[in-house]
Amino acid sequence: MNQDLVIQRFTPPLKLANFRLAAFDMDSTLISIECIDEIAAVAGKKEAVAAITEAAMRGEITDFKESLRRRLALLKGVPASALDQVLRERLQFNPGARELCAALKAAGLKLVLVSGGFTFFTRFVAAELGMDYVRSNELEIIDGKLTGALMMQAWGDICDGEEKRRMLVQCAAEIGATPEQCIAVGDGANDLPMMGAAGLSVAFHAKPKVREQAMVAINAGGLEQLLQVLR
């Protein structure tokens, strides 16, 4: 068996024509970094922030909102220019991200970006990949510095696992699709609610807890391997 691409809960191939929407996590899924960790790195605080990120993604800290607030508090006072530096110097797309998104769009699927990360980065990623819907968190910046807080948006302030699930279901309903006609791709524990709602769940280089619960696990190589499953 190809351990790079593990099919766990159905008999392939599935028909791409059966799906109408694909929802993606951003950090460590579509892109190779965790943006909050890299902002912390620019500020010299990566070790403390990354430790909380890792525990949250493994599911050891079960309250994602609390884990994010703890990390943000450590970034209070960091210059907003750190965001530009991360985007310019550190953000890279994961292998196959562009190819997979282009193929799904060509097949008529709508694409959704749902991230516990920040709008500063999701705007760029969404534009590059042609996303149709985006939900993420808005950093509060005052006098050119991060305050350690988030801005309230129409739907709330923190896009956690439950908000990711709601967004997938809401976007599906908007285009007249069912959750069973959706694909959800992620790597961390906060992706499990949307992955559980979708007709096809895909773990990409994921934490063990996420790999175990996904229908398809891509453990090595690029995202484009999903196209081997969808015919």
PDB file of N, CA, C and O in Angstrom, residues 18-21 110 168-182:
ATOM      1  N   ASN A  18     -19.369  14.310  -8.146  1.00  0.00           N
ATOM      2  CA  ASN A  18     -20.296  14.187  -7.023  1.00  0.00           C
ATOM      3  C   ASN A  18     -20.125  15.299  -5.998  1.00  0.00           C
ATOM      4  O   ASN A  18     -20.932  15.424  -5.077  1.00  0.00           O
ATOM      5  N   PHE A  19     -19.070  16.086  -6.129  1.00  0.00           N
ATOM      6  CA  PHE A  19     -18.773  17.130  -5.140  1.00  0.00           C
ATOM      7  C   PHE A  19     -18.956  18.515  -5.741  1.00  0.00           C
ATOM      8  O   PHE A  19     -18.697  18.740  -6.917  1.00  0.00           O
ATOM      9  N   ARG A  20     -19.399  19.435  -4.881  1.00  0.00           N
ATOM     10  CA  ARG A  20     -19.681  20.798  -5.349  1.00  0.00           C
ATOM     11  C   ARG A  20     -18.900  21.871  -4.606  1.00  0.00           C
ATOM     12  O   ARG A  20     -18.901  23.032  -5.019  1.00  0.00           O
ATOM     13  N   LEU A  21     -18.256  21.493  -3.513  1.00  0.00           N
ATOM     14  CA  LEU A  21     -17.556  22.485  -2.698  1.00  0.00           C
ATOM     15  C   LEU A  21     -16.381  21.818  -1.987  1.00  0.00           C
ATOM     16  O   LEU A  21     -16.478  20.658  -1.584  1.00  0.00           O
ATOM     17  N   LYS A 110     -16.895  25.098  -5.817  1.00  0.00           N
ATOM     18  CA  LYS A 110     -16.619  26.334  -5.102  1.00  0.00           C
ATOM     19  C   LYS A 110     -15.581  26.036  -4.032  1.00  0.00           C
ATOM     20  O   LYS A 110     -15.589  24.963  -3.418  1.00  0.00           O
ATOM     21  N   LEU A 168     -18.640  25.764   6.427  1.00  0.00           N
ATOM     22  CA  LEU A 168     -18.789  24.747   5.383  1.00  0.00           C
ATOM     23  C   LEU A 168     -20.270  24.490   5.092  1.00  0.00           C
ATOM     24  O   LEU A 168     -20.703  24.490   3.930  1.00  0.00           O
ATOM     25  N   VAL A 169     -21.051  24.281   6.137  1.00  0.00           N
ATOM     26  CA  VAL A 169     -22.481  23.992   5.965  1.00  0.00           C
ATOM     27  C   VAL A 169     -23.209  25.182   5.352  1.00  0.00           C
ATOM     28  O   VAL A 169     -24.054  25.028   4.456  1.00  0.00           O
ATOM     29  N   GLN A 170     -22.860  26.387   5.813  1.00  0.00           N
ATOM     30  CA  GLN A 170     -23.514  27.604   5.314  1.00  0.00           C
ATOM     31  C   GLN A 170     -23.214  27.835   3.838  1.00  0.00           C
ATOM     32  O   GLN A 170     -24.122  28.149   3.051  1.00  0.00           O
ATOM     33  N   CYS A 171     -21.955  27.677   3.458  1.00  0.00           N
ATOM     34  CA  CYS A 171     -21.579  27.898   2.054  1.00  0.00           C
ATOM     35  C   CYS A 171     -22.204  26.833   1.157  1.00  0.00           C
ATOM     36  O   CYS A 171     -22.619  27.132   0.024  1.00  0.00           O
ATOM     37  N   ALA A 172     -22.265  25.603   1.647  1.00  0.00           N
ATOM     38  CA  ALA A 172     -22.907  24.539   0.880  1.00  0.00           C
ATOM     39  C   ALA A 172     -24.377  24.880   0.632  1.00  0.00           C
ATOM     40  O   ALA A 172     -24.871  24.774  -0.498  1.00  0.00           O
ATOM     41  N   ALA A 173     -25.066  25.316   1.684  1.00  0.00           N
ATOM     42  CA  ALA A 173     -26.484  25.660   1.550  1.00  0.00           C
ATOM     43  C   ALA A 173     -26.673  26.810   0.567  1.00  0.00           C
ATOM     44  O   ALA A 173     -27.641  26.838  -0.201  1.00  0.00           O
ATOM     45  N   GLU A 174     -25.734  27.738   0.586  1.00  0.00           N
ATOM     46  CA  GLU A 174     -25.834  28.915  -0.290  1.00  0.00           C
ATOM     47  C   GLU A 174     -25.802  28.530  -1.763  1.00  0.00           C
ATOM     48  O   GLU A 174     -26.417  29.189  -2.605  1.00  0.00           O
ATOM     49  N   ILE A 175     -25.072  27.452  -2.088  1.00  0.00           N
ATOM     50  CA  ILE A 175     -25.004  27.029  -3.495  1.00  0.00           C
ATOM     51  C   ILE A 175     -25.949  25.845  -3.772  1.00  0.00           C
ATOM     52  O   ILE A 175     -25.888  25.242  -4.845  1.00  0.00           O
ATOM     53  N   GLY A 176     -26.794  25.519  -2.786  1.00  0.00           N
ATOM     54  CA  GLY A 176     -27.762  24.447  -2.974  1.00  0.00           C
ATOM     55  C   GLY A 176     -27.171  23.060  -2.883  1.00  0.00           C
ATOM     56  O   GLY A 176     -27.691  22.106  -3.469  1.00  0.00           O
ATOM     57  N   ALA A 177     -26.058  22.931  -2.139  1.00  0.00           N
ATOM     58  CA  ALA A 177     -25.402  21.633  -1.969  1.00  0.00           C
ATOM     59  C   ALA A 177     -25.620  21.112  -0.551  1.00  0.00           C
ATOM     60  O   ALA A 177     -25.953  21.870   0.364  1.00  0.00           O
ATOM     61  N   THR A 178     -25.420  19.814  -0.367  1.00  0.00           N
ATOM     62  CA  THR A 178     -25.479  19.205   0.954  1.00  0.00           C
ATOM     63  C   THR A 178     -24.055  19.049   1.489  1.00  0.00           C
ATOM     64  O   THR A 178     -23.095  19.044   0.715  1.00  0.00           O
ATOM     65  N   PRO A 179     -23.888  18.904   2.806  1.00  0.00           N
ATOM     66  CA  PRO A 179     -22.547  18.647   3.347  1.00  0.00           C
ATOM     67  C   PRO A 179     -21.894  17.406   2.736  1.00  0.00           C
ATOM     68  O   PRO A 179     -20.668  17.350   2.608  1.00  0.00           O
ATOM     69  N   GLU A 180     -22.716  16.422   2.352  1.00  0.00           N
ATOM     70  CA  GLU A 180     -22.178  15.207   1.738  1.00  0.00           C
ATOM     71  C   GLU A 180     -21.530  15.485   0.381  1.00  0.00           C
ATOM     72  O   GLU A 180     -20.723  14.690  -0.104  1.00  0.00           O
ATOM     73  N   GLN A 181     -21.865  16.632  -0.215  1.00  0.00           N
ATOM     74  CA  GLN A 181     -21.261  17.017  -1.492  1.00  0.00           C
ATOM     75  C   GLN A 181     -20.045  17.919  -1.295  1.00  0.00           C
ATOM     76  O   GLN A 181     -19.573  18.548  -2.234  1.00  0.00           O
ATOM     77  N   CYS A 182     -19.520  17.941  -0.065  1.00  0.00           N
ATOM     78  CA  CYS A 182     -18.386  18.796   0.275  1.00  0.00           C
ATOM     79  C   CYS A 182     -17.147  17.967   0.615  1.00  0.00           C
ATOM     80  O   CYS A 182     -17.240  16.858   1.134  1.00  0.00           O
TER      81      CYS A 182
END
